[in-house]
GROMACS .gro file of C-alpha atoms in nm:
model
  506
    1MET     CA    1  -4.573   1.338  -1.866
    2ALA     CA    2  -4.391   1.617  -1.686
    3ALA     CA    3  -4.477   1.685  -1.322
    4THR     CA    4  -4.550   2.051  -1.409
    5ASP     CA    5  -4.824   1.941  -1.653
    6ILE     CA    6  -4.979   1.711  -1.392
    7GLU     CA    7  -4.964   1.989  -1.130
    8ALA     CA    8  -5.135   2.235  -1.368
    9ALA     CA    9  -5.409   1.978  -1.443
   10VAL     CA   10  -5.471   1.911  -1.072
   11LEU     CA   11  -5.493   2.279  -0.978
   12SER     CA   12  -5.717   2.349  -1.278
   13GLN     CA   13  -5.948   2.060  -1.188
   14LEU     CA   14  -5.980   2.189  -0.830
   15GLN     CA   15  -6.117   2.517  -0.960
   16ALA     CA   16  -6.423   2.322  -1.074
   17GLY     CA   17  -6.445   2.111  -0.760
   18ALA     CA   18  -6.274   1.847  -0.552
   19ILE     CA   19  -6.118   1.536  -0.704
   20ALA     CA   20  -6.299   1.233  -0.561
   21ASN     CA   21  -6.051   0.965  -0.667
   22SER     CA   22  -5.693   1.023  -0.776
   23LEU     CA   23  -5.682   0.695  -0.972
   24ASP     CA   24  -5.991   0.786  -1.176
   25PHE     CA   25  -5.841   1.130  -1.237
   26ALA     CA   26  -5.514   0.974  -1.358
   27LYS     CA   27  -5.697   0.736  -1.594
   28GLN     CA   28  -5.913   1.018  -1.729
   29LYS     CA   29  -5.612   1.236  -1.803
   30GLY     CA   30  -5.386   0.954  -1.915
   31TYR     CA   31  -5.135   1.006  -1.634
   32ASP     CA   32  -4.941   0.750  -1.434
   33HIS     CA   33  -5.109   0.725  -1.093
   34LEU     CA   34  -4.779   0.715  -0.902
   35ALA     CA   35  -4.670   1.036  -1.076
   36VAL     CA   36  -4.999   1.199  -0.974
   37ILE     CA   37  -4.944   1.092  -0.611
   38GLY     CA   38  -4.596   1.247  -0.617
   39VAL     CA   39  -4.735   1.578  -0.739
   40LEU     CA   40  -5.013   1.570  -0.478
   41LYS     CA   41  -4.766   1.520  -0.194
   42SER     CA   42  -4.555   1.808  -0.322
   43LEU     CA   43  -4.864   2.032  -0.327
   44VAL     CA   44  -4.954   1.917   0.025
   45SER     CA   45  -4.614   2.029   0.153
   46ASP     CA   46  -4.692   2.382   0.034
   47LYS     CA   47  -5.052   2.363   0.165
   48TYR     CA   48  -5.201   2.404  -0.182
   49VAL     CA   49  -5.414   2.093  -0.141
   50VAL     CA   50  -5.533   1.855   0.127
   51ILE     CA   51  -5.567   1.483   0.059
   52GLU     CA   52  -5.749   1.196   0.226
   53PRO     CA   53  -5.628   0.841   0.159
   54SER     CA   54  -5.855   0.544   0.088
   55ASP     CA   55  -5.740   0.181   0.088
   56HIS     CA   56  -5.866  -0.055  -0.184
   57GLU     CA   57  -5.835  -0.425  -0.249
   58GLY     CA   58  -5.659  -0.486  -0.577
   59TRP     CA   59  -5.508  -0.763  -0.782
   60LYS     CA   60  -5.209  -0.801  -1.010
   61LEU     CA   61  -5.092  -1.070  -1.249
   62THR     CA   62  -4.824  -1.317  -1.156
   63ASP     CA   63  -4.554  -1.410  -1.409
   64GLU     CA   64  -4.766  -1.705  -1.516
   65GLY     CA   65  -5.071  -1.480  -1.547
   66GLU     CA   66  -4.879  -1.240  -1.774
   67GLN     CA   67  -4.787  -1.534  -1.999
   68CYS     CA   68  -5.155  -1.626  -2.020
   69VAL     CA   69  -5.241  -1.274  -2.139
   70SER     CA   70  -4.974  -1.284  -2.412
   71LYS     CA   71  -5.007  -1.648  -2.525
   72GLY     CA   72  -5.344  -1.759  -2.396
   73SER     CA   73  -5.439  -1.981  -2.104
   74PRO     CA   74  -5.291  -2.334  -2.086
   75GLU     CA   75  -5.630  -2.491  -2.168
   76ALA     CA   76  -5.675  -2.268  -2.476
   77GLN     CA   77  -5.326  -2.354  -2.599
   78ILE     CA   78  -5.385  -2.728  -2.548
   79PHE     CA   79  -5.723  -2.707  -2.729
   80ALA     CA   80  -5.550  -2.541  -3.026
   81LEU     CA   81  -5.289  -2.820  -3.040
   82VAL     CA   82  -5.548  -3.100  -3.079
   83PRO     CA   83  -5.624  -3.166  -3.448
   84ASP     CA   84  -5.973  -3.244  -3.574
   85ASP     CA   85  -5.887  -3.613  -3.615
   86GLY     CA   86  -5.765  -3.631  -3.253
   87ALA     CA   87  -5.426  -3.697  -3.089
   88SER     CA   88  -5.282  -3.926  -2.823
   89LYS     CA   89  -5.193  -3.794  -2.479
   90ASP     CA   90  -4.825  -3.859  -2.542
   91GLU     CA   91  -4.836  -3.654  -2.862
   92ILE     CA   92  -4.999  -3.360  -2.680
   93GLU     CA   93  -4.752  -3.375  -2.389
   94LYS     CA   94  -4.462  -3.381  -2.635
   95LEU     CA   95  -4.591  -3.069  -2.809
   96ALA     CA   96  -4.711  -2.879  -2.501
   97GLY     CA   97  -4.432  -2.959  -2.256
   98ALA     CA   98  -4.478  -2.852  -1.893
   99MET     CA   99  -4.819  -2.693  -1.940
  100ALA     CA  100  -4.975  -3.014  -2.076
  101LYS     CA  101  -5.086  -3.145  -1.739
  102VAL     CA  102  -5.263  -2.824  -1.630
  103GLY     CA  103  -5.404  -2.754  -1.977
  104LEU     CA  104  -5.549  -3.102  -2.024
  105SER     CA  105  -5.702  -3.100  -1.675
  106GLN     CA  106  -5.874  -2.765  -1.737
  107CYS     CA  107  -5.993  -2.873  -2.083
  108MET     CA  108  -6.151  -3.186  -1.936
  109GLN     CA  109  -6.320  -2.984  -1.655
  110SER     CA  110  -6.463  -2.745  -1.915
  111LYS     CA  111  -6.558  -3.043  -2.142
  112TRP     CA  112  -6.368  -2.890  -2.433
  113LEU     CA  113  -6.201  -3.227  -2.497
  114ARG     CA  114  -6.299  -3.591  -2.452
  115ILE     CA  115  -6.115  -3.921  -2.430
  116ASP     CA  116  -6.233  -4.199  -2.664
  117LYS     CA  117  -6.152  -4.526  -2.492
  118ASP     CA  118  -6.266  -4.726  -2.794
  119GLN     CA  119  -5.978  -4.574  -2.993
  120GLY     CA  120  -5.712  -4.647  -2.732
  121GLY     CA  121  -5.759  -4.333  -2.522
  122LYS     CA  122  -5.725  -4.091  -2.810
  123ILE     CA  123  -5.827  -3.731  -2.732
  124PHE     CA  124  -6.080  -3.545  -2.952
  125LYS     CA  125  -6.235  -3.197  -2.948
  126ASN     CA  126  -6.589  -3.159  -2.817
  127GLU     CA  127  -6.624  -2.808  -2.958
  128ALA     CA  128  -6.530  -2.653  -3.289
  129SER     CA  129  -6.403  -2.340  -3.113
  130VAL     CA  130  -6.383  -2.204  -2.758
  131THR     CA  131  -6.363  -1.865  -2.586
  132ASP     CA  132  -6.057  -1.813  -2.366
  133ALA     CA  133  -6.241  -1.662  -2.066
  134VAL     CA  134  -5.929  -1.683  -1.843
  135LYS     CA  135  -5.729  -1.467  -2.083
  136GLU     CA  136  -6.011  -1.212  -2.101
  137GLN     CA  137  -6.041  -1.197  -1.721
  138LEU     CA  138  -5.666  -1.149  -1.679
  139ALA     CA  139  -5.661  -0.877  -1.944
  140ALA     CA  140  -5.937  -0.700  -1.751
  141VAL     CA  141  -5.732  -0.721  -1.430
  142VAL     CA  142  -5.448  -0.542  -1.608
  143LYS     CA  143  -5.687  -0.256  -1.687
  144GLY     CA  144  -5.809  -0.240  -1.326
  145THR     CA  145  -6.142  -0.420  -1.381
  146PHE     CA  146  -6.175  -0.723  -1.158
  147PRO     CA  147  -6.400  -1.025  -1.227
  148PRO     CA  148  -6.652  -1.158  -0.971
  149LYS     CA  149  -6.514  -1.302  -0.646
  150GLN     CA  150  -6.583  -1.660  -0.754
  151ASP     CA  151  -6.370  -1.620  -1.066
  152LEU     CA  152  -6.100  -1.429  -0.875
  153ASP     CA  153  -6.074  -1.714  -0.626
  154LYS     CA  154  -6.019  -1.958  -0.914
  155LEU     CA  155  -5.751  -1.737  -1.068
  156LYS     CA  156  -5.583  -1.697  -0.730
  157LYS     CA  157  -5.594  -2.075  -0.670
  158ARG     CA  158  -5.424  -2.127  -1.005
  159LYS     CA  159  -5.163  -1.863  -0.902
  160LEU     CA  160  -5.243  -1.646  -1.200
  161VAL     CA  161  -5.321  -1.339  -0.985
  162ALA     CA  162  -5.193  -1.213  -0.652
  163SER     CA  163  -5.329  -0.963  -0.403
  164ALA     CA  164  -5.209  -0.607  -0.464
  165ASN     CA  165  -5.388  -0.363  -0.240
  166TYR     CA  166  -5.358  -0.002  -0.346
  167LYS     CA  167  -5.435   0.344  -0.216
  168THR     CA  168  -5.615   0.636  -0.377
  169TYR     CA  169  -5.667   0.991  -0.257
  170SER     CA  170  -5.946   1.241  -0.255
  171VAL     CA  171  -5.817   1.592  -0.320
  172ALA     CA  172  -5.951   1.930  -0.206
  173LYS     CA  173  -5.822   2.285  -0.195
  174GLY     CA  174  -5.574   2.373   0.080
  175GLU     CA  175  -5.544   2.697   0.273
  176GLU     CA  176  -5.276   2.829   0.033
  177TYR     CA  177  -5.455   2.713  -0.284
  178ALA     CA  178  -5.403   2.913  -0.602
  179PRO     CA  179  -5.463   2.820  -0.970
  180GLN     CA  180  -5.087   2.833  -1.019
  181ARG     CA  181  -4.820   2.752  -0.762
  182ALA     CA  182  -4.572   3.032  -0.701
  183LYS     CA  183  -4.220   2.903  -0.660
  184ALA     CA  184  -4.097   2.968  -0.307
  185ALA     CA  185  -3.747   3.110  -0.269
  186THR     CA  186  -3.495   2.947  -0.039
  187ASP     CA  187  -3.283   3.256   0.031
  188ILE     CA  188  -3.314   3.631   0.005
  189THR     CA  189  -3.094   3.774  -0.270
  190GLN     CA  190  -2.936   4.110  -0.341
  191GLU     CA  191  -3.177   4.160  -0.633
  192MET     CA  192  -3.479   4.111  -0.402
  193ILE     CA  193  -3.341   4.373  -0.165
  194ASN     CA  194  -3.273   4.618  -0.449
  195ASP     CA  195  -3.616   4.594  -0.612
  196GLY     CA  196  -3.814   4.536  -0.291
  197SER     CA  197  -3.963   4.208  -0.415
  198TRP     CA  198  -3.860   4.037  -0.092
  199LYS     CA  199  -4.163   4.203   0.073
  200THR     CA  200  -4.407   3.990  -0.129
  201GLN     CA  201  -4.185   3.696  -0.215
  202LYS     CA  202  -4.286   3.363  -0.064
  203PHE     CA  203  -4.001   3.179   0.113
  204LYS     CA  204  -3.965   2.815   0.198
  205PRO     CA  205  -3.981   2.760   0.573
  206TYR     CA  206  -3.659   2.642   0.736
  207ASN     CA  207  -3.660   2.281   0.856
  208PHE     CA  208  -3.452   2.299   1.169
  209ASN     CA  209  -3.498   1.925   1.227
  210ALA     CA  210  -3.330   1.832   0.899
  211LEU     CA  211  -2.983   1.679   0.920
  212GLY     CA  212  -2.705   1.881   0.765
  213GLN     CA  213  -2.474   1.750   0.498
  214ASP     CA  214  -2.216   1.504   0.625
  215THR     CA  215  -1.893   1.697   0.664
  216GLY     CA  216  -1.684   1.385   0.623
  217ALA     CA  217  -1.496   1.459   0.944
  218GLY     CA  218  -1.293   1.198   1.124
  219ARG     CA  219  -1.443   0.984   1.397
  220LEU     CA  220  -1.295   0.843   1.715
  221HIS     CA  221  -1.236   0.470   1.697
  222PRO     CA  222  -1.410   0.270   1.975
  223LEU     CA  223  -1.067   0.180   2.111
  224LEU     CA  224  -0.982   0.548   2.153
  225LYS     CA  225  -1.313   0.614   2.327
  226VAL     CA  226  -1.262   0.332   2.574
  227ARG     CA  227  -0.895   0.431   2.616
  228ALA     CA  228  -0.999   0.782   2.718
  229GLN     CA  229  -1.233   0.635   2.980
  230PHE     CA  230  -0.963   0.405   3.118
  231ARG     CA  231  -0.719   0.693   3.139
  232GLU     CA  232  -0.973   0.909   3.321
  233ILE     CA  233  -1.036   0.632   3.575
  234PHE     CA  234  -0.664   0.588   3.644
  235LEU     CA  235  -0.621   0.962   3.695
  236GLU     CA  236  -0.925   0.971   3.927
  237MET     CA  237  -0.763   0.694   4.135
  238GLY     CA  238  -0.445   0.900   4.173
  239PHE     CA  239  -0.225   0.718   3.921
  240GLU     CA  240   0.057   0.884   3.728
  241GLU     CA  241   0.091   0.811   3.354
  242MET     CA  242   0.419   0.660   3.237
  243PRO     CA  243   0.590   0.771   2.911
  244THR     CA  244   0.540   0.488   2.659
  245ASN     CA  245   0.625   0.660   2.330
  246ARG     CA  246   0.881   0.399   2.225
  247PHE     CA  247   0.785   0.071   2.058
  248VAL     CA  248   1.141  -0.067   2.032
  249GLU     CA  249   1.291  -0.195   2.357
  250THR     CA  250   1.592  -0.404   2.455
  251SER     CA  251   1.562  -0.762   2.568
  252PHE     CA  252   1.719  -0.648   2.895
  253TRP     CA  253   1.431  -0.419   2.996
  254ASN     CA  254   1.165  -0.633   2.828
  255PHE     CA  255   1.275  -0.966   2.980
  256ASP     CA  256   1.593  -0.975   3.192
  257SER     CA  257   1.511  -0.692   3.435
  258LEU     CA  258   1.179  -0.869   3.503
  259PHE     CA  259   1.363  -1.187   3.609
  260GLN     CA  260   1.245  -1.371   3.300
  261PRO     CA  261   1.505  -1.640   3.209
  262GLN     CA  262   1.691  -1.616   2.883
  263ALA     CA  263   1.578  -1.969   2.797
  264HIS     CA  264   1.208  -1.878   2.837
  265PRO     CA  265   0.994  -1.976   2.532
  266ALA     CA  266   0.848  -1.623   2.510
  267ARG     CA  267   1.193  -1.502   2.399
  268ASP     CA  268   1.190  -1.724   2.089
  269MET     CA  269   1.134  -1.591   1.739
  270GLN     CA  270   0.798  -1.769   1.741
  271ASP     CA  271   0.667  -1.533   2.011
  272THR     CA  272   0.868  -1.212   1.974
  273PHE     CA  273   0.945  -0.975   1.685
  274PHE     CA  274   1.319  -0.905   1.697
  275ILE     CA  275   1.467  -0.601   1.519
  276LYS     CA  276   1.712  -0.674   1.236
  277ASP     CA  277   1.871  -0.328   1.212
  278PRO     CA  278   1.987  -0.206   1.458
  279ALA     CA  279   1.998  -0.550   1.615
  280THR     CA  280   2.142  -0.444   1.952
  281CYS     CA  281   2.116  -0.152   2.192
  282LEU     CA  282   2.384   0.105   2.271
  283SER     CA  283   2.400   0.084   2.650
  284ILE     CA  284   2.257  -0.073   2.966
  285PRO     CA  285   2.333   0.060   3.319
  286PRO     CA  286   2.643  -0.155   3.396
  287GLU     CA  287   2.608  -0.176   3.776
  288TYR     CA  288   2.241  -0.272   3.752
  289MET     CA  289   2.311  -0.519   3.471
  290ALA     CA  290   2.570  -0.694   3.691
  291LYS     CA  291   2.312  -0.734   3.969
  292VAL     CA  292   2.055  -0.874   3.724
  293LYS     CA  293   2.316  -1.117   3.587
  294ALA     CA  294   2.402  -1.243   3.936
  295THR     CA  295   2.036  -1.281   4.034
  296HIS     CA  296   1.966  -1.490   3.723
  297GLU     CA  297   2.270  -1.711   3.768
  298VAL     CA  298   2.288  -1.768   4.147
  299GLY     CA  299   1.972  -1.608   4.290
  300ASP     CA  300   2.148  -1.331   4.483
  301CYS     CA  301   2.347  -1.018   4.415
  302GLN     CA  302   2.518  -0.728   4.581
  303THR     CA  303   2.196  -0.558   4.694
  304GLY     CA  304   2.183  -0.217   4.851
  305GLY     CA  305   2.145   0.139   4.740
  306PRO     CA  306   2.028   0.478   4.866
  307GLN     CA  307   1.707   0.321   5.002
  308ASP     CA  308   1.861  -0.010   5.119
  309PRO     CA  309   2.171   0.060   5.332
  310GLN     CA  310   2.152  -0.278   5.513
  311ALA     CA  311   2.177  -0.467   5.182
  312SER     CA  312   2.011  -0.784   5.310
  313PRO     CA  313   2.032  -1.092   5.079
  314ILE     CA  314   1.751  -1.188   4.840
  315LYS     CA  315   1.760  -1.555   4.945
  316SER     CA  316   1.673  -1.692   4.602
  317LEU     CA  317   1.811  -1.984   4.405
  318GLY     CA  318   1.799  -1.805   4.071
  319TYR     CA  319   1.781  -2.002   3.746
  320ARG     CA  320   2.126  -2.164   3.779
  321ASN     CA  321   2.212  -2.097   3.416
  322THR     CA  322   2.463  -1.885   3.227
  323TRP     CA  323   2.337  -1.533   3.159
  324ALA     CA  324   2.459  -1.382   2.829
  325GLU     CA  325   2.496  -1.006   2.787
  326GLY     CA  326   2.462  -1.041   2.409
  327GLU     CA  327   2.115  -1.189   2.450
  328ALA     CA  328   2.012  -0.898   2.676
  329GLN     CA  329   2.129  -0.639   2.422
  330LYS     CA  330   1.895  -0.758   2.142
  331ASN     CA  331   1.641  -0.504   2.022
  332LEU     CA  332   1.277  -0.607   1.980
  333LEU     CA  333   0.924  -0.475   1.948
  334ARG     CA  334   0.812  -0.463   2.309
  335THR     CA  335   0.588  -0.753   2.405
  336HIS     CA  336   0.439  -0.565   2.703
  337THR     CA  337   0.450  -0.219   2.856
  338THR     CA  338   0.600  -0.375   3.170
  339ALA     CA  339   0.933  -0.291   3.007
  340ILE     CA  340   0.848   0.075   3.077
  341SER     CA  341   0.731  -0.014   3.429
  342ALA     CA  342   1.070  -0.172   3.502
  343GLN     CA  343   1.252   0.143   3.393
  344MET     CA  344   1.022   0.365   3.602
  345LEU     CA  345   1.075   0.144   3.908
  346TYR     CA  346   1.453   0.148   3.856
  347LYS     CA  347   1.451   0.531   3.848
  348LEU     CA  348   1.233   0.538   4.160
  349ALA     CA  349   1.475   0.305   4.343
  350GLN     CA  350   1.768   0.542   4.271
  351GLN     CA  351   1.608   0.823   4.472
  352LYS     CA  352   1.754   0.897   4.816
  353GLU     CA  353   1.432   0.819   5.001
  354PHE     CA  354   1.156   0.578   4.902
  355THR     CA  355   0.829   0.738   4.788
  356PRO     CA  356   0.513   0.527   4.728
  357LYS     CA  357   0.391   0.557   4.370
  358LYS     CA  358   0.099   0.455   4.151
  359TYR     CA  359   0.181   0.431   3.779
  360PHE     CA  360  -0.024   0.341   3.471
  361SER     CA  361   0.023   0.316   3.096
  362ILE     CA  362  -0.197   0.247   2.792
  363ASP     CA  363  -0.013   0.177   2.467
  364ARG     CA  364   0.054  -0.067   2.186
  365VAL     CA  365   0.252  -0.391   2.222
  366PHE     CA  366   0.350  -0.662   1.972
  367ARG     CA  367   0.349  -1.040   1.993
  368ASN     CA  368   0.393  -1.307   1.728
  369GLU     CA  369   0.049  -1.457   1.801
  370THR     CA  370  -0.167  -1.690   1.594
  371LEU     CA  371  -0.458  -1.474   1.476
  372ASP     CA  372  -0.806  -1.576   1.587
  373ALA     CA  373  -1.129  -1.421   1.721
  374THR     CA  374  -0.958  -1.295   2.038
  375HIS     CA  375  -0.588  -1.256   1.944
  376LEU     CA  376  -0.393  -1.017   1.720
  377ALA     CA  377  -0.021  -0.972   1.655
  378GLU     CA  378  -0.044  -0.616   1.784
  379PHE     CA  379  -0.279  -0.486   2.048
  380HIS     CA  380  -0.304  -0.229   2.325
  381GLN     CA  381  -0.202  -0.309   2.681
  382ILE     CA  382  -0.333  -0.133   2.988
  383GLU     CA  383  -0.106  -0.162   3.289
  384GLY     CA  384  -0.137  -0.036   3.644
  385LEU     CA  385   0.103  -0.081   3.933
  386VAL     CA  386   0.132   0.031   4.294
  387VAL     CA  387   0.463   0.027   4.481
  388ASP     CA  388   0.458   0.073   4.859
  389ARG     CA  389   0.571  -0.090   5.179
  390ASN     CA  390   0.422  -0.423   5.297
  391LEU     CA  391   0.164  -0.469   5.020
  392ALA     CA  392  -0.005  -0.811   5.007
  393LEU     CA  393  -0.220  -1.021   4.772
  394GLY     CA  394  -0.540  -0.885   4.931
  395ASP     CA  395  -0.431  -0.533   4.834
  396LEU     CA  396  -0.389  -0.649   4.473
  397MET     CA  397  -0.732  -0.816   4.457
  398GLY     CA  398  -0.902  -0.518   4.619
  399MET     CA  399  -0.733  -0.272   4.382
  400ILE     CA  400  -0.830  -0.480   4.076
  401GLU     CA  401  -1.194  -0.512   4.189
  402ALA     CA  402  -1.213  -0.138   4.261
  403PHE     CA  403  -1.060  -0.063   3.921
  404PHE     CA  404  -1.294  -0.289   3.723
  405GLU     CA  405  -1.598  -0.175   3.922
  406LYS     CA  406  -1.534   0.174   3.787
  407LEU     CA  407  -1.553   0.017   3.440
  408GLY     CA  408  -1.894  -0.130   3.515
  409LEU     CA  409  -1.751  -0.485   3.525
  410LYS     CA  410  -1.844  -0.638   3.859
  411ASP     CA  411  -1.844  -1.012   3.788
  412ILE     CA  412  -1.467  -1.056   3.815
  413ARG     CA  413  -1.307  -1.397   3.865
  414PHE     CA  414  -0.944  -1.480   3.955
  415LYS     CA  415  -0.748  -1.793   3.864
  416PRO     CA  416  -0.398  -1.876   3.987
  417THR     CA  417  -0.134  -1.881   3.715
  418TYR     CA  418   0.241  -1.862   3.664
  419ASN     CA  419   0.440  -1.557   3.556
  420PRO     CA  420   0.820  -1.554   3.570
  421TYR     CA  421   0.835  -1.208   3.729
  422THR     CA  422   0.534  -1.214   3.965
  423GLU     CA  423   0.457  -1.444   4.257
  424PRO     CA  424   0.178  -1.500   4.343
  425SER     CA  425   0.013  -1.446   4.001
  426MET     CA  426  -0.352  -1.444   3.892
  427GLU     CA  427  -0.542  -1.432   3.563
  428ILE     CA  428  -0.849  -1.205   3.555
  429PHE     CA  429  -1.170  -1.324   3.386
  430HIS     CA  430  -1.505  -1.164   3.300
  431TRP     CA  431  -1.823  -1.304   3.141
  432HIS     CA  432  -1.862  -1.215   2.769
  433GLU     CA  433  -2.227  -1.219   2.658
  434GLY     CA  434  -2.143  -1.242   2.287
  435LEU     CA  435  -1.909  -1.542   2.323
  436ASN     CA  436  -2.125  -1.684   2.605
  437LYS     CA  437  -1.826  -1.771   2.822
  438TYR     CA  438  -1.572  -1.626   3.064
  439VAL     CA  439  -1.285  -1.464   2.875
  440GLU     CA  440  -0.948  -1.364   3.010
  441ILE     CA  441  -0.926  -0.986   3.028
  442GLY     CA  442  -0.606  -0.944   3.223
  443ASN     CA  443  -0.316  -1.077   3.425
  444SER     CA  444  -0.187  -0.971   3.763
  445GLY     CA  445   0.058  -1.047   4.040
  446MET     CA  446   0.316  -0.917   4.284
  447PHE     CA  447   0.661  -0.842   4.144
  448ARG     CA  448   0.917  -1.090   4.274
  449PRO     CA  449   1.199  -0.982   4.506
  450GLU     CA  450   1.440  -1.102   4.234
  451MET     CA  451   1.307  -0.815   4.022
  452LEU     CA  452   1.278  -0.540   4.287
  453ARG     CA  453   1.586  -0.596   4.509
  454PRO     CA  454   1.851  -0.562   4.233
  455MET     CA  455   1.696  -0.222   4.149
  456GLY     CA  456   1.779  -0.106   4.502
  457PHE     CA  457   1.444  -0.127   4.684
  458PRO     CA  458   1.443  -0.219   5.057
  459GLU     CA  459   1.322  -0.564   5.161
  460ASP     CA  460   0.982  -0.439   5.286
  461VAL     CA  461   0.887  -0.266   4.958
  462SER     CA  462   0.636  -0.457   4.747
  463CYS     CA  463   0.481  -0.385   4.409
  464ILE     CA  464   0.141  -0.507   4.293
  465ALA     CA  465   0.060  -0.487   3.921
  466TRP     CA  466  -0.202  -0.587   3.670
  467GLY     CA  467  -0.234  -0.564   3.297
  468LEU     CA  468  -0.507  -0.618   3.041
  469SER     CA  469  -0.566  -0.558   2.676
  470LEU     CA  470  -0.770  -0.260   2.565
  471GLU     CA  471  -0.937  -0.464   2.291
  472ARG     CA  472  -1.117  -0.725   2.505
  473PRO     CA  473  -1.300  -0.482   2.738
  474THR     CA  474  -1.393  -0.284   2.425
  475MET     CA  475  -1.533  -0.601   2.269
  476ILE     CA  476  -1.740  -0.664   2.582
  477LEU     CA  477  -1.870  -0.305   2.599
  478TYR     CA  478  -1.955  -0.287   2.226
  479LYS     CA  479  -2.068  -0.653   2.204
  480ILE     CA  480  -1.817  -0.743   1.930
  481ASP     CA  481  -1.744  -1.114   1.890
  482ASN     CA  482  -1.435  -1.102   1.666
  483ILE     CA  483  -1.136  -0.881   1.748
  484ARG     CA  484  -1.062  -0.846   1.374
  485ASP     CA  485  -1.392  -0.657   1.337
  486LEU     CA  486  -1.260  -0.405   1.590
  487PHE     CA  487  -0.897  -0.352   1.497
  488GLY     CA  488  -0.713  -0.414   1.170
  489HIS     CA  489  -0.764  -0.391   0.795
  490LYS     CA  490  -1.104  -0.568   0.802
  491VAL     CA  491  -1.273  -0.305   1.019
  492ASP     CA  492  -1.597  -0.162   0.879
  493LEU     CA  493  -1.553   0.216   0.851
  494GLY     CA  494  -1.930   0.255   0.885
  495MET     CA  495  -1.904   0.099   1.232
  496ILE     CA  496  -1.642   0.355   1.331
  497LYS     CA  497  -1.867   0.639   1.216
  498SER     CA  498  -2.181   0.511   1.387
  499ASN     CA  499  -2.055   0.352   1.711
  500PRO     CA  500  -2.199   0.508   2.028
  501ILE     CA  501  -2.022   0.725   2.282
  502CYS     CA  502  -1.846   0.529   2.557
  503ARG     CA  503  -1.961   0.615   2.909
  504LEU     CA  504  -1.835   0.366   3.164
  505VAL     CA  505  -2.042   0.316   3.479
  506LYS     CA  506  -1.842   0.446   3.775
   0.00000   0.00000   0.00000
């Protein structure tokens, strides 16, 4: 039945008086009750009617109850299977199958059947015919007529019926009631203006709380939101951003300039992505490369420069190995943004007078890692460094704690570690609620003299630095347990659309 027919019947009925029960009205008219409710709610929205709900206790058939209505109750089916000359229990169970046990039990309780022990337990009928009261009661439930409570309890115990409370409505005229609903317009048209009908036309009220259609616009990834906050914090602390728009670096700037030995395991194919074409770089500053070579091989070099006229020795032992220029010229995907830091420090050391600086960078790096819940082959590194005279380990720890406090991460732990280009060195840990353990969120240290002196810095110039991934703080802030749910091809696009704004506590 069309909704327009139901609406016309409701409005017509209200002319004669209120509708006491929507279910009775639906039965009387032959309508589906749910369809009537839908029409009533539509009329309520236009204030044509007002409705009052009433809750009722109801019942519905289970799957087994529906089978009883179509085939008869188990006891009635068992009674029909027993012939006039009787049958053994095994014969009945073979014919009846799974319902034999329930059917026989009910037949015995109702005394429809009897067991003759004198004939070896053979089962005979006690009645010529029986009335299937259970089937009749269930059929009445389907029509909305419920048997007495005692019978309902028995049906419920046998799991033939289940509770199905329902709601009906009383219906009365609303303040905008009319025998026929006038269709409200959504917009004023040129025709309405021309003929003046807009003056009497009824318009739908605007719902200013309704959400507009999704425009399908792009969304900022959580990493970008957290990155923007990190960048803002660095700038607030007076740091200068380094240019990091180059993924391919040379082994010289990525490893050798940092005093990382050419035999270090991190330089193997298992840990680094080397470039096949072009395989080597075009040029390296020759004078600086000679100093780096000497520092690696013997621990000292011809120091000095615009800022270091005294050219005091480094006093290092070096690695005591042969340094190969060909190894330094290899191109690779940078394993850390410290390669950029080394180039910025080298440029700073070439100035006539030393100037203290604070640098930072946030960009992508690449490592041949084994993928797991906290590691990817490519990730984003955040790096900060301060170069000044006479800096010490306490300055590094204080700077790191001040930095992370601006991120809202106060429970910071340090653990000594080894880095080839920093001494002393420390790993940075923070408690992760999702993983329920402390996780490493960064690394830090003071750049070694073997790295700074060949660049041309004076002996009293120190550089403190720390680095961390962008992904792990983001996982902590957004309570994500697996890094692959944050970054990569398995990311849920719905998460990107619905993730909250990032506002770090400062």
